[in-house]
Amino acid sequence: MSLVIRDIPIEPRLILAPMEGVTDVVFRRLVRRIGGCGLTVTEFIAAEALRRNVKKILQMAEFDADESPLSIQIYGRNPEAMAEGAKMVQDLGADIVDLNMGCPSKKVCAHSGGSALMKEPELAKEIVRAMRGAVDIPFTVKMRSGWDHDNKNAPEIAYMCQEEGAEMVAVHWRTRTDQYGGVRELDTIRQVVDTLSIPVVANGDIIDAASALDTLERTGCAGLMIGRGAIRNPWVFREIEAALKGEPALSVEFGDRKDVLLGYLADIRDRFHSERGTLGRFKKISGYFTKGVPFGSELRQGIFHSQEIEQAIDVVETFFDTLDDRLEPRHRAHLRSA
Ligand SMILES: Cc1cc2nc3c(=O)[nH]c(=O)nc-3n(C[C@H](O)[C@H](O)[C@H](O)COP(=O)(O)O)c2cc1C
């Protein structure tokens, strides 16, 4: 099966999930350099702020000249502002505009944006219609399976989106009340797939080839969207791509991890300029990135307690340069499947 959003082939059919404070242009560049990801999505952007040309918000919409296909995600509750925001996304040169109907954050839901829209189907419909009418580029929607377990209305909401002109929907199996917990339940995504004729992308806890293949099989979805698994292991796309093609598993060396981590630090330093902003972002990403690395908690602690960028660089270099001597065979076996 392939994933095509109108006339845009998503190849491989793996998408980097939008993540606030993570999937900025620098992180997306890291993922694109490693490869295996067919579509990148920005972190969510408030449509109201976008139309007011707030500088910080415009930075969130920045992308590299060679970053294509790229989707920019917006959120909000005002149909008019959402239409204007969508138009701005198109004018900025994005290939796709995405509506956030999945965010559980209080900040977003308080303004009836994000997953709160799933509780207000009429408003959701107005927003979808307004955005669709405002742009010519493909328009997609990302949602949860519902607001809570008594209201798993993703099949109805997704159908409405399709009828109003959406060209792909991505569904995270959790409801809003699950937040980031809950018990994995893929039947609702399967129902969305069975109901719609546009492509449906499944999301939630896809972290490796096994979980990817399982999700594809159980939902019949056209593509997969990966969030936290990509921060922890940015090679996950290549690993899944290999599995989809029936190729051997990928081998990632520790030296690769070190280079990617330090390359990322250099890139965010360029972007943030300030020591504080750079260190803050680096600590956040490396908290995920070092999970699954043998003795990773030592590395996390070292980075976490760094007061300066140079100190963090030193911690990373020393850790990886001395790691080989500490490794036992079981670590190496783990590494091959990382
Ligand atoms: C730090 C973080 C920030 C997120 N920000 C967004 C966002 O801006 N827009 C959105 O639609 N979802 C957002 N999400 C949800 C993810 O896109 C995704 O649906 C969720 O993490 C489940 O996928 P995963 O299990 O692969 O991480 C965020 C998730 C995380 C962990």
PDB file of C-alpha atoms in Angstrom, residues 188-318:
ATOM      1  CA  THR A 188     -11.179   2.846  16.631  1.00  0.00           C
ATOM      2  CA  ILE A 189      -8.471   3.607  14.067  1.00  0.00           C
ATOM      3  CA  ARG A 190      -9.550   0.479  12.182  1.00  0.00           C
ATOM      4  CA  GLN A 191     -13.123   1.836  12.153  1.00  0.00           C
ATOM      5  CA  VAL A 192     -11.883   5.157  10.767  1.00  0.00           C
ATOM      6  CA  VAL A 193      -9.988   3.287   8.045  1.00  0.00           C
ATOM      7  CA  ASP A 194     -13.113   1.273   7.187  1.00  0.00           C
ATOM      8  CA  THR A 195     -15.297   4.407   7.095  1.00  0.00           C
ATOM      9  CA  LEU A 196     -13.130   6.707   4.973  1.00  0.00           C
ATOM     10  CA  SER A 197     -11.980   6.687   1.384  1.00  0.00           C
ATOM     11  CA  ILE A 198      -9.134   9.196   1.976  1.00  0.00           C
ATOM     12  CA  PRO A 199      -5.850   7.953   3.495  1.00  0.00           C
ATOM     13  CA  VAL A 200      -5.815   7.354   7.249  1.00  0.00           C
ATOM     14  CA  VAL A 201      -2.550   7.494   9.194  1.00  0.00           C
ATOM     15  CA  ALA A 202      -2.205   5.729  12.553  1.00  0.00           C
ATOM     16  CA  ASN A 203      -0.347   7.257  15.482  1.00  0.00           C
ATOM     17  CA  GLY A 204       0.561   6.320  19.044  1.00  0.00           C
ATOM     18  CA  ASP A 205       3.411   4.292  20.555  1.00  0.00           C
ATOM     19  CA  ILE A 206       5.049   3.280  17.302  1.00  0.00           C
ATOM     20  CA  ILE A 207       8.639   2.914  18.412  1.00  0.00           C
ATOM     21  CA  ASP A 208      10.228   0.230  16.251  1.00  0.00           C
ATOM     22  CA  ALA A 209       9.670  -2.130  13.326  1.00  0.00           C
ATOM     23  CA  ALA A 210       7.577  -4.564  15.376  1.00  0.00           C
ATOM     24  CA  SER A 211       5.107  -1.941  16.638  1.00  0.00           C
ATOM     25  CA  ALA A 212       4.951  -0.408  13.148  1.00  0.00           C
ATOM     26  CA  LEU A 213       4.110  -3.679  11.420  1.00  0.00           C
ATOM     27  CA  ASP A 214       1.608  -4.555  14.143  1.00  0.00           C
ATOM     28  CA  THR A 215      -0.166  -1.185  13.763  1.00  0.00           C
ATOM     29  CA  LEU A 216      -0.292  -1.507   9.974  1.00  0.00           C
ATOM     30  CA  GLU A 217      -1.715  -4.983  10.183  1.00  0.00           C
ATOM     31  CA  ARG A 218      -4.285  -4.270  12.860  1.00  0.00           C
ATOM     32  CA  THR A 219      -5.586  -0.998  11.444  1.00  0.00           C
ATOM     33  CA  GLY A 220      -5.115  -1.371   7.682  1.00  0.00           C
ATOM     34  CA  CYS A 221      -3.934   2.260   7.718  1.00  0.00           C
ATOM     35  CA  ALA A 222      -2.161   3.881   4.771  1.00  0.00           C
ATOM     36  CA  GLY A 223       0.714   5.297   6.798  1.00  0.00           C
ATOM     37  CA  LEU A 224       2.262   5.713  10.229  1.00  0.00           C
ATOM     38  CA  MET A 225       3.031   8.798  12.293  1.00  0.00           C
ATOM     39  CA  ILE A 226       5.812   8.650  14.872  1.00  0.00           C
ATOM     40  CA  GLY A 227       6.391  11.092  17.721  1.00  0.00           C
ATOM     41  CA  ARG A 228       8.308  10.289  20.890  1.00  0.00           C
ATOM     42  CA  GLY A 229       9.885   7.220  19.306  1.00  0.00           C
ATOM     43  CA  ALA A 230      11.681   9.564  16.905  1.00  0.00           C
ATOM     44  CA  ILE A 231      13.175  11.683  19.684  1.00  0.00           C
ATOM     45  CA  ARG A 232      14.406   8.601  21.447  1.00  0.00           C
ATOM     46  CA  ASN A 233      15.690   7.026  18.263  1.00  0.00           C
ATOM     47  CA  PRO A 234      15.767   9.227  15.144  1.00  0.00           C
ATOM     48  CA  TRP A 235      16.847   6.145  13.171  1.00  0.00           C
ATOM     49  CA  VAL A 236      13.425   4.627  13.791  1.00  0.00           C
ATOM     50  CA  PHE A 237      12.172   5.707  10.347  1.00  0.00           C
ATOM     51  CA  ARG A 238      15.019   3.927   8.579  1.00  0.00           C
ATOM     52  CA  GLU A 239      14.511   0.909  10.763  1.00  0.00           C
ATOM     53  CA  ILE A 240      10.800   0.732   9.872  1.00  0.00           C
ATOM     54  CA  GLU A 241      11.488   1.515   6.219  1.00  0.00           C
ATOM     55  CA  ALA A 242      13.880  -1.436   6.092  1.00  0.00           C
ATOM     56  CA  ALA A 243      11.276  -3.701   7.677  1.00  0.00           C
ATOM     57  CA  LEU A 244       8.624  -2.547   5.178  1.00  0.00           C
ATOM     58  CA  LYS A 245      10.962  -3.436   2.336  1.00  0.00           C
ATOM     59  CA  GLY A 246      11.919  -6.726   3.952  1.00  0.00           C
ATOM     60  CA  GLU A 247      15.529  -5.583   4.310  1.00  0.00           C
ATOM     61  CA  PRO A 248      17.852  -6.488   7.216  1.00  0.00           C
ATOM     62  CA  ALA A 249      17.642  -4.495  10.451  1.00  0.00           C
ATOM     63  CA  LEU A 250      19.665  -1.330  10.691  1.00  0.00           C
ATOM     64  CA  SER A 251      22.825  -1.181  12.766  1.00  0.00           C
ATOM     65  CA  VAL A 252      23.475   2.106  14.560  1.00  0.00           C
ATOM     66  CA  GLU A 253      26.925   2.646  16.058  1.00  0.00           C
ATOM     67  CA  PHE A 254      27.459   4.601  19.250  1.00  0.00           C
ATOM     68  CA  GLY A 255      29.715   6.940  17.289  1.00  0.00           C
ATOM     69  CA  ASP A 256      26.663   7.805  15.136  1.00  0.00           C
ATOM     70  CA  ARG A 257      24.685   8.676  18.248  1.00  0.00           C
ATOM     71  CA  LYS A 258      27.451  10.915  19.512  1.00  0.00           C
ATOM     72  CA  ASP A 259      27.776  12.696  16.163  1.00  0.00           C
ATOM     73  CA  VAL A 260      24.043  13.247  15.854  1.00  0.00           C
ATOM     74  CA  LEU A 261      23.732  14.549  19.407  1.00  0.00           C
ATOM     75  CA  LEU A 262      26.657  16.959  19.044  1.00  0.00           C
ATOM     76  CA  GLY A 263      25.535  18.008  15.547  1.00  0.00           C
ATOM     77  CA  TYR A 264      22.112  18.782  16.966  1.00  0.00           C
ATOM     78  CA  LEU A 265      23.665  20.840  19.767  1.00  0.00           C
ATOM     79  CA  ALA A 266      25.701  22.857  17.261  1.00  0.00           C
ATOM     80  CA  ASP A 267      22.567  23.484  15.184  1.00  0.00           C
ATOM     81  CA  ILE A 268      20.426  24.657  18.083  1.00  0.00           C
ATOM     82  CA  ARG A 269      23.267  26.852  19.280  1.00  0.00           C
ATOM     83  CA  ASP A 270      23.161  28.583  15.891  1.00  0.00           C
ATOM     84  CA  ARG A 271      19.433  28.962  16.169  1.00  0.00           C
ATOM     85  CA  PHE A 272      18.956  30.029  19.786  1.00  0.00           C
ATOM     86  CA  HIS A 273      22.182  32.027  20.180  1.00  0.00           C
ATOM     87  CA  SER A 274      21.650  32.252  23.944  1.00  0.00           C
ATOM     88  CA  GLU A 275      23.383  29.783  26.230  1.00  0.00           C
ATOM     89  CA  ARG A 276      20.222  29.313  28.262  1.00  0.00           C
ATOM     90  CA  GLY A 277      17.885  28.626  25.330  1.00  0.00           C
ATOM     91  CA  THR A 278      20.367  26.222  23.753  1.00  0.00           C
ATOM     92  CA  LEU A 279      21.025  24.296  26.948  1.00  0.00           C
ATOM     93  CA  GLY A 280      17.323  24.111  27.818  1.00  0.00           C
ATOM     94  CA  ARG A 281      16.399  22.621  24.457  1.00  0.00           C
ATOM     95  CA  PHE A 282      19.402  20.293  24.453  1.00  0.00           C
ATOM     96  CA  LYS A 283      18.512  18.928  27.892  1.00  0.00           C
ATOM     97  CA  LYS A 284      14.943  18.280  26.767  1.00  0.00           C
ATOM     98  CA  ILE A 285      15.892  16.381  23.618  1.00  0.00           C
ATOM     99  CA  SER A 286      18.787  14.474  25.134  1.00  0.00           C
ATOM    100  CA  GLY A 287      16.499  13.296  27.951  1.00  0.00           C
ATOM    101  CA  TYR A 288      14.678  11.194  25.343  1.00  0.00           C
ATOM    102  CA  PHE A 289      17.647  10.540  23.074  1.00  0.00           C
ATOM    103  CA  THR A 290      19.766   8.875  25.709  1.00  0.00           C
ATOM    104  CA  LYS A 291      17.072   6.410  26.827  1.00  0.00           C
ATOM    105  CA  GLY A 292      17.998   2.905  25.785  1.00  0.00           C
ATOM    106  CA  VAL A 293      21.711   3.803  25.633  1.00  0.00           C
ATOM    107  CA  PRO A 294      23.668   1.646  28.104  1.00  0.00           C
ATOM    108  CA  PHE A 295      24.500   3.721  31.185  1.00  0.00           C
ATOM    109  CA  GLY A 296      22.257   6.384  29.608  1.00  0.00           C
ATOM    110  CA  SER A 297      21.120   7.714  32.991  1.00  0.00           C
ATOM    111  CA  GLU A 298      24.716   8.787  33.699  1.00  0.00           C
ATOM    112  CA  LEU A 299      24.763  10.668  30.431  1.00  0.00           C
ATOM    113  CA  ARG A 300      21.389  12.276  31.151  1.00  0.00           C
ATOM    114  CA  GLN A 301      22.522  13.353  34.607  1.00  0.00           C
ATOM    115  CA  GLY A 302      25.761  14.775  33.234  1.00  0.00           C
ATOM    116  CA  ILE A 303      23.943  16.784  30.573  1.00  0.00           C
ATOM    117  CA  PHE A 304      21.218  17.822  32.967  1.00  0.00           C
ATOM    118  CA  HIS A 305      23.714  19.272  35.435  1.00  0.00           C
ATOM    119  CA  SER A 306      25.756  21.100  32.794  1.00  0.00           C
ATOM    120  CA  GLN A 307      25.784  24.841  33.363  1.00  0.00           C
ATOM    121  CA  GLU A 308      27.407  25.700  30.049  1.00  0.00           C
ATOM    122  CA  ILE A 309      27.286  24.413  26.521  1.00  0.00           C
ATOM    123  CA  GLU A 310      30.988  23.529  26.548  1.00  0.00           C
ATOM    124  CA  GLN A 311      30.451  21.456  29.651  1.00  0.00           C
ATOM    125  CA  ALA A 312      27.588  19.550  27.973  1.00  0.00           C
ATOM    126  CA  ILE A 313      29.779  18.881  24.926  1.00  0.00           C
ATOM    127  CA  ASP A 314      32.496  17.575  27.195  1.00  0.00           C
ATOM    128  CA  VAL A 315      30.048  15.270  28.999  1.00  0.00           C
ATOM    129  CA  VAL A 316      28.794  13.811  25.705  1.00  0.00           C
ATOM    130  CA  GLU A 317      32.284  13.308  24.277  1.00  0.00           C
ATOM    131  CA  THR A 318      33.693  11.699  27.402  1.00  0.00           C
TER     132      THR A 318
END
